[in-house]
Short mmCIF file of C-alpha atoms in Angstrom, two decimals:
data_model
loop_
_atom_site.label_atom_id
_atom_site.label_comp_id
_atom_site.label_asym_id
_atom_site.label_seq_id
_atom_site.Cartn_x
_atom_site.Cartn_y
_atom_site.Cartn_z
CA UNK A 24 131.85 254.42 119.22
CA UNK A 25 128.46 253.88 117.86
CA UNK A 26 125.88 256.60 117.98
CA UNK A 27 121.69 256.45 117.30
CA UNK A 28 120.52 259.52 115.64
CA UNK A 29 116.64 259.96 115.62
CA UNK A 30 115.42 262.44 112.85
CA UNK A 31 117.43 262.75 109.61
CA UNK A 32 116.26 266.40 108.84
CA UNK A 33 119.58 268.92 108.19
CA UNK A 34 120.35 268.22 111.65
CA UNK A 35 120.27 264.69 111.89
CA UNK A 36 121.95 264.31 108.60
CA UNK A 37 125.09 266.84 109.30
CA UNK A 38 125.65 264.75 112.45
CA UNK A 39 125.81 261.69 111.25
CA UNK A 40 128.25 263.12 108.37
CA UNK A 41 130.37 264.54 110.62
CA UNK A 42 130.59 261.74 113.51
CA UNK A 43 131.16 259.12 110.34
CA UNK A 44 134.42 261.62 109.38
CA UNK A 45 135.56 261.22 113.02
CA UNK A 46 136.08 257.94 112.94
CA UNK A 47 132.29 256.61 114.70
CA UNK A 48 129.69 254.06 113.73
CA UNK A 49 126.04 255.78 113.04
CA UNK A 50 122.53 254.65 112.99
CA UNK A 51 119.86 257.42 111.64
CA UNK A 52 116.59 256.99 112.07
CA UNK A 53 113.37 258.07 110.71
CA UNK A 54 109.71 257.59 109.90
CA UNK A 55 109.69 258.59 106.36
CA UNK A 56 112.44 257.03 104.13
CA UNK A 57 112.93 259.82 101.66
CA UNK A 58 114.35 261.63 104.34
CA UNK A 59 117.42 259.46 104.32
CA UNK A 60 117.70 261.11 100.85
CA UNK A 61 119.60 264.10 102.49
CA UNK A 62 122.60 261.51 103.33
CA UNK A 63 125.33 261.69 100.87
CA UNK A 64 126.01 258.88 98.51
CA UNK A 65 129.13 257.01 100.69
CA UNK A 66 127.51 257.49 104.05
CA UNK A 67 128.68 253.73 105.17
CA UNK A 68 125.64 253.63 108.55
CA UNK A 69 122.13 252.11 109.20
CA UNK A 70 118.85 253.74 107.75
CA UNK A 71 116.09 252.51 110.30
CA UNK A 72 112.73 253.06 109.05
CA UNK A 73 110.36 253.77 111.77
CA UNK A 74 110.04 255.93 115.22
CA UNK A 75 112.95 256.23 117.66
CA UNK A 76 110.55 255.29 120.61
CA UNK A 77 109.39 251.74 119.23
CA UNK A 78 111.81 249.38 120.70
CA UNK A 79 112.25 246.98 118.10
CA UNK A 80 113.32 250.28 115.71
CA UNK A 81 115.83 251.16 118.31
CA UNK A 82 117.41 247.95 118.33
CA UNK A 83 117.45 247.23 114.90
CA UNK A 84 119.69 250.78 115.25
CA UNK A 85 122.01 248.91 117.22
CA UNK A 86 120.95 251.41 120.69
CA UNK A 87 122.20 248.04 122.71
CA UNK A 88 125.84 248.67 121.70
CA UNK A 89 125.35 252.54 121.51
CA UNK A 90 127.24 254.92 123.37
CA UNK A 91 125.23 258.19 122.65
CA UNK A 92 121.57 258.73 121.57
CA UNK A 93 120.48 261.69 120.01
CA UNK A 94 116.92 262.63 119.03
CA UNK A 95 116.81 265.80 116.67
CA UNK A 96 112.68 264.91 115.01
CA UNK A 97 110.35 267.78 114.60
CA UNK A 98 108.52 266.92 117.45
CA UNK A 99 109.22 267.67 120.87
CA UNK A 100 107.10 264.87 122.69
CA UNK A 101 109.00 262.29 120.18
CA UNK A 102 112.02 263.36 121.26
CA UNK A 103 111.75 263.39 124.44
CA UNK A 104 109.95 260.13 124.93
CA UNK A 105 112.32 258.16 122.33
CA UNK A 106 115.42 260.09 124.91
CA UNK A 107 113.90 258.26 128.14
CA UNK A 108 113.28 254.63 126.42
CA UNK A 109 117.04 255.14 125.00
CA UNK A 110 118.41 256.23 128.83
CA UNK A 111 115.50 253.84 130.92
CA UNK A 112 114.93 250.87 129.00
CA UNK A 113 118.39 250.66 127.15
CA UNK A 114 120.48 252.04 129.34
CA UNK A 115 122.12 254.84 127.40
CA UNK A 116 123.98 257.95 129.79
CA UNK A 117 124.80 259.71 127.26
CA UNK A 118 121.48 261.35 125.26
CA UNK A 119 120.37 264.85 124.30
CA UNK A 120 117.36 265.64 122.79
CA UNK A 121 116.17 269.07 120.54
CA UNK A 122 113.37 270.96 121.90
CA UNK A 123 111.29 273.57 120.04
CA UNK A 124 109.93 274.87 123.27
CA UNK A 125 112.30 276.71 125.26
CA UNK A 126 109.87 276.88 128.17
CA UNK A 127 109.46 273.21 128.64
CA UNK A 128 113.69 272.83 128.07
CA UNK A 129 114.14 273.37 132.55
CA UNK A 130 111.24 270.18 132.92
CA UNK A 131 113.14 268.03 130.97
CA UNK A 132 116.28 268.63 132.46
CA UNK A 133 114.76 267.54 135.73
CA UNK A 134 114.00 264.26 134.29
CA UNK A 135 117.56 263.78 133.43
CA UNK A 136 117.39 264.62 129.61
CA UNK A 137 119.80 266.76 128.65
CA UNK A 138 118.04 268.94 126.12
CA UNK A 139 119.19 272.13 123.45
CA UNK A 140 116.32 274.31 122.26
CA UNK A 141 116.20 275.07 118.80
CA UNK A 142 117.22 278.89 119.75
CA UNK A 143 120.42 278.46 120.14
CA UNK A 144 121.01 275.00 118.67
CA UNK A 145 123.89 274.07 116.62
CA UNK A 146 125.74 270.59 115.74
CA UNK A 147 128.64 271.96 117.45
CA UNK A 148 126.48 272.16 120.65
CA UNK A 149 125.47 268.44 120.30
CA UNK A 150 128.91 267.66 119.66
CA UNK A 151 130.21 269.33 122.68
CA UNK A 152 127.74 267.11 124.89
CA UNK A 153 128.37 263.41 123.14
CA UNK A 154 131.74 263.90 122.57
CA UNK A 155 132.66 266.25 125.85
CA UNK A 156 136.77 265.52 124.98
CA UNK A 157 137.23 265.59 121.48
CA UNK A 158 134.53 268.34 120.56
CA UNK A 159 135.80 272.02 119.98
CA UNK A 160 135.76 274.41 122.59
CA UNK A 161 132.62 276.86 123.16
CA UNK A 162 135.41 279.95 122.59
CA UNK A 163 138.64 280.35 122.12
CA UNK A 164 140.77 284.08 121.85
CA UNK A 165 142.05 285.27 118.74
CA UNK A 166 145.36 284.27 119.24
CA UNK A 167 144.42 280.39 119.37
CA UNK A 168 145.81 280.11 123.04
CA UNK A 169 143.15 280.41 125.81
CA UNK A 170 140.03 278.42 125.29
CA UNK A 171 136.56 278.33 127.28
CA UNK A 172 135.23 274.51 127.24
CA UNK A 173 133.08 272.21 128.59
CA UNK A 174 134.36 269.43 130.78
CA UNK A 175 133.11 266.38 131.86
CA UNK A 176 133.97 265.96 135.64
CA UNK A 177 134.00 262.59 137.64
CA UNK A 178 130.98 262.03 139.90
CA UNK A 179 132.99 262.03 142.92
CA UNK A 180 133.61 265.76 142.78
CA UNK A 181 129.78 266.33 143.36
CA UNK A 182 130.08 268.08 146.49
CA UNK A 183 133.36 269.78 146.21
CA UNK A 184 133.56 273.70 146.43
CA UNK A 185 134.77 275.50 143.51
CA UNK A 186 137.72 276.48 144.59
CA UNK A 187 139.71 273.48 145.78
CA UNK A 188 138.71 272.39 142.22
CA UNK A 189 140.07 275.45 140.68
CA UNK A 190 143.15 274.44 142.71
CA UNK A 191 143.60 270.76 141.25
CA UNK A 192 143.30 271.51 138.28
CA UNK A 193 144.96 275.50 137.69
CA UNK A 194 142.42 276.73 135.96
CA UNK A 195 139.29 278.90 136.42
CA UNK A 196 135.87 277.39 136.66
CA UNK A 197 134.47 280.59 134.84
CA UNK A 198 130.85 279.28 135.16
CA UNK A 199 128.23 276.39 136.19
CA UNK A 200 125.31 275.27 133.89
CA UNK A 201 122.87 273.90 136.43
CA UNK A 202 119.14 272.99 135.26
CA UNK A 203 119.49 274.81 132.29
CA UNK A 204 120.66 277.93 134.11
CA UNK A 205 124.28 279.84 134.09
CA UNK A 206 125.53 280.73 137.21
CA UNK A 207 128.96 282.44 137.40
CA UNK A 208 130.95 280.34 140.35
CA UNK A 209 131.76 281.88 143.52
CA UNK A 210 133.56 281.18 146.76
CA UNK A 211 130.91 279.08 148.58
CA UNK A 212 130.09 277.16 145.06
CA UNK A 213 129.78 273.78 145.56
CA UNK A 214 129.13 271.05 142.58
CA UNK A 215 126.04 269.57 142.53
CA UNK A 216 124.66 266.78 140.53
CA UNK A 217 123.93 267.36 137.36
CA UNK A 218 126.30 270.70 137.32
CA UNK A 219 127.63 271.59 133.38
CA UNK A 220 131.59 273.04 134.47
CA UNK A 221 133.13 275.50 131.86
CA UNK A 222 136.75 275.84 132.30
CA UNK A 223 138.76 278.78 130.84
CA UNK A 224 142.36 277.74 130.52
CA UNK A 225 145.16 277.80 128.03
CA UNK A 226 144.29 275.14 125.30
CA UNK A 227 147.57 272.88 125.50
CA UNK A 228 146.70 272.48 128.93
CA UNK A 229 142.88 270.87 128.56
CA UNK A 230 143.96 267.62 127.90
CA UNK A 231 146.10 267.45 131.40
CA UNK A 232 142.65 269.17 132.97
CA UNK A 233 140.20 266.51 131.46
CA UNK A 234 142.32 264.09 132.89
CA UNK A 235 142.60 265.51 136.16
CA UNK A 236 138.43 265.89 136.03
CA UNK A 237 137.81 262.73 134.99
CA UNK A 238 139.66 261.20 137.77
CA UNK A 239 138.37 260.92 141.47
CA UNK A 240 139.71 263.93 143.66
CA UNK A 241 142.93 263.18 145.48
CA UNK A 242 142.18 263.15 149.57
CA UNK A 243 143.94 265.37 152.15
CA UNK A 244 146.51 264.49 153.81
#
């Protein structure tokens, strides 16, 4: 798929060499154009001069055809404006943007922008959110056979306790990322909108639980 990186910093720049090793199409972006410097020699994607919030840069990034938009700049405000013009005016689900400021991480998730803050950012964590089934997992135990990860769930389980998703899929929910917040799951937890599910499970089994997650929930009978 292609994916529009804004900010080719060490961030920026590791992402887009590791999503063009995986196989994905990759615009960078970036307002000064000896940062593109940092890309190695063979890196086959676009270098887009300019800001990721100016709509003609976008474009010229290919952000029409992109699946994911990621905005990893210095600046917090240009990230998270150049996020909402990629998800509002483009149409883009699937964004995250870096944020410095911890504080400010809970306002943008109300706006619907995913965001990491710097604290605890990684690649690995970007990965994880842009590519939710082929990324690694969060943890795995030494022995390489049970593995905590991230998994995307289908809309139509917003509203479904816990539990009777535990059930479907024979795993435990272990815990709920909602607003930016962990909350360990609990008998009365119901999915909400917006809710991050981590799954503990053996690891040859994920594949048969994304499945089962990505799919509507089967009705009672």
């Amino acid at each position: 798929m292609h994916i529009v990186i804004m900010g080719c910093g060490r961030v920026g720049s590791t992402l887009a060499h590791i999503l063009e090793d995986n196989g994905h199409s990759v615009a960078i972006i970036d307002r000064d154009p000896q940062a593109f410097r940092r890309l190695r020699a063979g890196f086959r994607g676009r270098r887009v001069t300019g800001v990721g919030f100016d709509r003609d840069v976008l474009q010229e990034a290919g952000i029409e055809s992109a699946a994911a938009y990621v905005a990893v700049s210095s600046g917090d405000n240009s990230n998270i404006i150049s996020a909402r013009v990629a998800r509002e005016t483009f149409g883009v689900d699937n964004v995250v943007a870096r944020i410095y400021d911890s504080r400010r991480a809970e306002v943008y998730q109300r706006l619907g922008i995913p965001t990491v803050a710097t604290v605890r950012w990684t690649a690995d964590q970007i990965l994880r959110r842009i590519l939710p089934e082929g990324a690694e997992p969060l943890w795995r135990d030494p022995t390489g056979t049970v593995v905590l990860a991230e998994v995307a769930t289908n809309p139509a389980w917003i509203g479904t306790k816990a539990t009777k998703l535990e059930e479907a899929v024979g795993a435990r929910v272990a815990f709920v990322n909602r607003m930016g917040e962990a909350l360990v799951t609990k008998s009365d937890t119901v999915v909400q909108e917006g809710d991050i599910l981590h799954v503990i499970a053996a690891e040859n089994d994920m594949d048969r639980i994304n499945k089962v997650l990505a799919a509507a929930p089967e009705e009672d009978h």
